[in-house]
Structures are given as structure tokens and as C-alpha cells.
CSV table of C-alpha atoms in Angstrom, one decimal:
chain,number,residue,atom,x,y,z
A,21,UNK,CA,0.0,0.0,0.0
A,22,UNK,CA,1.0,3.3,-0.4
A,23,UNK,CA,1.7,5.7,2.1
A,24,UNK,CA,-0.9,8.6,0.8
A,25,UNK,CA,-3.4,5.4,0.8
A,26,UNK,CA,-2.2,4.9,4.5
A,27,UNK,CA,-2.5,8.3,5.5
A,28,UNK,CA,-6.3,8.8,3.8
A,29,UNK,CA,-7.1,5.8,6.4
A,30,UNK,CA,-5.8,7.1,9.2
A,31,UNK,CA,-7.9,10.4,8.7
A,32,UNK,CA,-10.5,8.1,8.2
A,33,UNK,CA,-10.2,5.7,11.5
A,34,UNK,CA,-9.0,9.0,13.8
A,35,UNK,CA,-12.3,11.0,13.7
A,36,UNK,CA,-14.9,10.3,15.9
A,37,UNK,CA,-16.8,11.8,18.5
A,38,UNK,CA,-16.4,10.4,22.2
A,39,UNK,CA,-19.1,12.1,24.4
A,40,UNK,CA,-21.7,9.7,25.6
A,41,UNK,CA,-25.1,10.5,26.9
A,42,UNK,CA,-26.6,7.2,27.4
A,43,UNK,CA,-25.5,3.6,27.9
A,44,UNK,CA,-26.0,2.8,24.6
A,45,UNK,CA,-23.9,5.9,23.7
A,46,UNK,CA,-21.6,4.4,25.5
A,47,UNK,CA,-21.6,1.0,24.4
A,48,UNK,CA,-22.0,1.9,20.5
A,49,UNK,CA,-18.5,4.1,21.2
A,50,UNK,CA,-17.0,1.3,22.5
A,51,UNK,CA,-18.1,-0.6,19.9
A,52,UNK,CA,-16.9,1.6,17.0
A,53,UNK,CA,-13.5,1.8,19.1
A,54,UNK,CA,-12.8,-1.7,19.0
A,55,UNK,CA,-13.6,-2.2,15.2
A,56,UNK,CA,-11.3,0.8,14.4
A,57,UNK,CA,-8.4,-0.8,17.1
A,58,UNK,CA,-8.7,-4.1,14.3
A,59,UNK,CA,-8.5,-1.9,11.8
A,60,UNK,CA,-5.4,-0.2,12.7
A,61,UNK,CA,-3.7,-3.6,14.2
A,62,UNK,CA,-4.3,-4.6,10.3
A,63,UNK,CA,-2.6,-1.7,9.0
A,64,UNK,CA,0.3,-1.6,11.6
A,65,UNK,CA,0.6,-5.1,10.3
A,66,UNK,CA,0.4,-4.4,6.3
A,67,UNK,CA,2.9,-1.4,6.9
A,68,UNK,CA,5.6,-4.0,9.0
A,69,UNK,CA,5.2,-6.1,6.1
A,70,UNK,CA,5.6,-3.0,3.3
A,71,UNK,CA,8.6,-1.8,5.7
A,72,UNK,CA,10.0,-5.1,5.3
A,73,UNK,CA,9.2,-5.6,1.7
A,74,UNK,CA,11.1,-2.3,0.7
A,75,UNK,CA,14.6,-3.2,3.4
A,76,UNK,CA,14.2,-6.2,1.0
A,77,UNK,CA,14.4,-4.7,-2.1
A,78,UNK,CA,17.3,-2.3,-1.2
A,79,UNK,CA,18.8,-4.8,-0.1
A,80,UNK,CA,18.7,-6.0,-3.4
A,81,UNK,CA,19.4,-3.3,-5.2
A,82,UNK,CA,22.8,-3.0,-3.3
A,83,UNK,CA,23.7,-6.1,-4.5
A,84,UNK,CA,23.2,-5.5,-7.8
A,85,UNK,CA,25.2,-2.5,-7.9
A,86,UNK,CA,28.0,-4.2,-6.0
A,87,UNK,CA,27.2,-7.0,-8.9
A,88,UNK,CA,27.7,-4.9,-11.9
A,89,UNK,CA,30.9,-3.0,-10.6
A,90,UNK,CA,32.5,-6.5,-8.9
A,91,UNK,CA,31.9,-8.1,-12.7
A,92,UNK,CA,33.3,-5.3,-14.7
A,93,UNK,CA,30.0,-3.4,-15.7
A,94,UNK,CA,31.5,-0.5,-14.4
A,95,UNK,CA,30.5,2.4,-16.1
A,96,UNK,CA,32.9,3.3,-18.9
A,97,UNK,CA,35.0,6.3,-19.1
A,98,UNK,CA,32.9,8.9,-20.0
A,99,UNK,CA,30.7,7.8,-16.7
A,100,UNK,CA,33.5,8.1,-14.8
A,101,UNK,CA,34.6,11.6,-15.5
A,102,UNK,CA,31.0,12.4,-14.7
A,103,UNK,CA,31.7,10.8,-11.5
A,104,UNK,CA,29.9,7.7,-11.3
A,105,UNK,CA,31.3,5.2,-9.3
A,106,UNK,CA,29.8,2.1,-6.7
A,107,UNK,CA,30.1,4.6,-3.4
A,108,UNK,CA,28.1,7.7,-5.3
A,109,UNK,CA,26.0,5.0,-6.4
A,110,UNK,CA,25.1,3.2,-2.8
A,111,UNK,CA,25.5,7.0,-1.4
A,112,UNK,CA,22.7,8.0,-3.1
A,113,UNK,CA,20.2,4.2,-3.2
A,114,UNK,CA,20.9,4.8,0.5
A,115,UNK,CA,19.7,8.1,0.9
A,116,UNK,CA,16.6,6.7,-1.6
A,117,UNK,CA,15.9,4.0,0.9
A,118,UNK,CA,16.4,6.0,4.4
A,119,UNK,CA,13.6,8.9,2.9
A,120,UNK,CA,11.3,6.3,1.6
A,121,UNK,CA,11.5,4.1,4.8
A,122,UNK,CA,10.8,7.2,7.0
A,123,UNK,CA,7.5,7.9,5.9
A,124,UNK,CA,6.5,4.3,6.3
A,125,UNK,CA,7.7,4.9,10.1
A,126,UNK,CA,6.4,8.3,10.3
A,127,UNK,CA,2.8,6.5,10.2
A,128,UNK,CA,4.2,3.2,11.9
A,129,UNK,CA,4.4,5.7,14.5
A,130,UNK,CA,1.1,7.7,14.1
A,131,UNK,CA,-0.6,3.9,14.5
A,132,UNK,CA,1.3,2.9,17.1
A,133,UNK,CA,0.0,6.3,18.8
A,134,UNK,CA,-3.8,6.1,17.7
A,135,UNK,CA,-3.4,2.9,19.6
A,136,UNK,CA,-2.3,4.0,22.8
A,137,UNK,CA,-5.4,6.7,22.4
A,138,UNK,CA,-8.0,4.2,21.8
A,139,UNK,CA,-7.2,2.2,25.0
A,140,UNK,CA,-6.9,5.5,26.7
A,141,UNK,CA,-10.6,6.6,25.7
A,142,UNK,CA,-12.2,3.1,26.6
A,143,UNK,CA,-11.2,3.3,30.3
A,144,UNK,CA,-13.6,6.2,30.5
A,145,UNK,CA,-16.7,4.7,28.6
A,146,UNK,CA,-15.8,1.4,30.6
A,147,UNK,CA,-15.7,3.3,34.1
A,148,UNK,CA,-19.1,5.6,32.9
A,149,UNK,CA,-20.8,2.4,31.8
A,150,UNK,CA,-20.1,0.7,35.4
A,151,UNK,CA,-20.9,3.3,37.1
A,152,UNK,CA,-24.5,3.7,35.5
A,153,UNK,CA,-24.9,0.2,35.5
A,154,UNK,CA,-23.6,-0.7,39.1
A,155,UNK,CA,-23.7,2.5,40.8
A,156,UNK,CA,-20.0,2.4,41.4
């Protein structure tokens, strides 16, 4: 998936309104919590996977540069007094792969955070529910 496809998701899953009136307020927020903490365990899982997927494909990368240079494809002469050579080369694919890993972080992180909220705003519900219910 793609990180602007992440991020339209998250938008989606963080909005919603918390104030409960009734029980059933109460219970239907709870409710609408839980499906939305599956939701993001899914995509905290899909982006581990895609985080893993791309370290993967660097990786490979690397090793075909180190490949072509290693068996001679080095760029010819005119490349070279234009300065290409293997450590601009993995300079740069490194650089590539620390930018595009960050964003897939960045949002690692924003679920990881939307997380810790969701638990956060069921202890409420929970103790408003109980206390209705049981006069606690």
C-alpha cells in the first residue's frame, strides 16, 4: 500500500466523537473503538510487512550494484569523469531507501500512537458504563 493510501485511512479511523449521553452511547462508542483498534492492528501489520518488503528490495538493489561494478560493468570512461562510481552510487540508493522508509515509520508511528489513544478513551466509557450500571 501506499503511504498517501495509509495516511487517507488514518484520517479516516481517527475521527470520531467520544461524548456519551446514554449507555447505549456508551456501548456503541466502544463498539466503534474496538472495530477501528482491528483496523489499525491490520494496517500496523500491512505497513511492517511493506517496511520489510522495501529493506528487502534495497537490499537487493545493493547487491546488484555491487554485482555490476564487482563483474566489470562498471560504467565506462565517459561515466567516470562524470563521477559515477559504486560509493556515489550506494550513497545515493541509501539516501533513496532511508527517505522512503521514514514515511513508512512516520505512520508506523502515528498507529502505534492512535493505539495508545483508543485504549486510553475506553477506560472512560468502561468506568461511565459501570458506574451507571452498578452505581459504582
Amino acid at each position: 500500500m501506499k503511504i498517501k493510501d495509509y495516511h487517507i485511512l488514518i484520517d479516516e479511523i481517527s475521527t470520531i466523537d467520544l461524548e456519551a449521553d446514554s449507555i447505549a452511547d456508551s456501548r456503541r462508542i466502544l463498539a466503534e473503538l474496538n472495530q477501528r483498534e482491528m483496523i489499525l492492528k491490520d494496517l500496523k501489520k500491512r505497513i511492517l510487512n511493506d517496511i520489510q518488503n522495501i529493506k528487502l528490495e534495497f537490499m537487493e538493489m545493493k547487491q546488484k550494484i555491487n554485482m555490476d561494478f564487482a563483474e566489470g560493468r562498471s560504467p565506462g570512461i565517459v561515466s567516470r569523469v562524470r563521477g559515477k562510481s559504486k560509493v556515489k552510487e550506494l550513497k545515493k540508493l541509501e539516501k533513496k531507501r532511508y527517505e522512503t522508509l521514514e514515511s513508512y515509520y512516520d505512520v508506523k508511528y502515528v498507529i502505534d500512537d492512535l493505539l495508545v489513544q483508543i485504549q486510553e478513551a475506553k477506560e472512560p466509557l468502561n468506568d461511565y458504563i459501570k458506574k451507571r450500571l452498578f452505581g459504582v
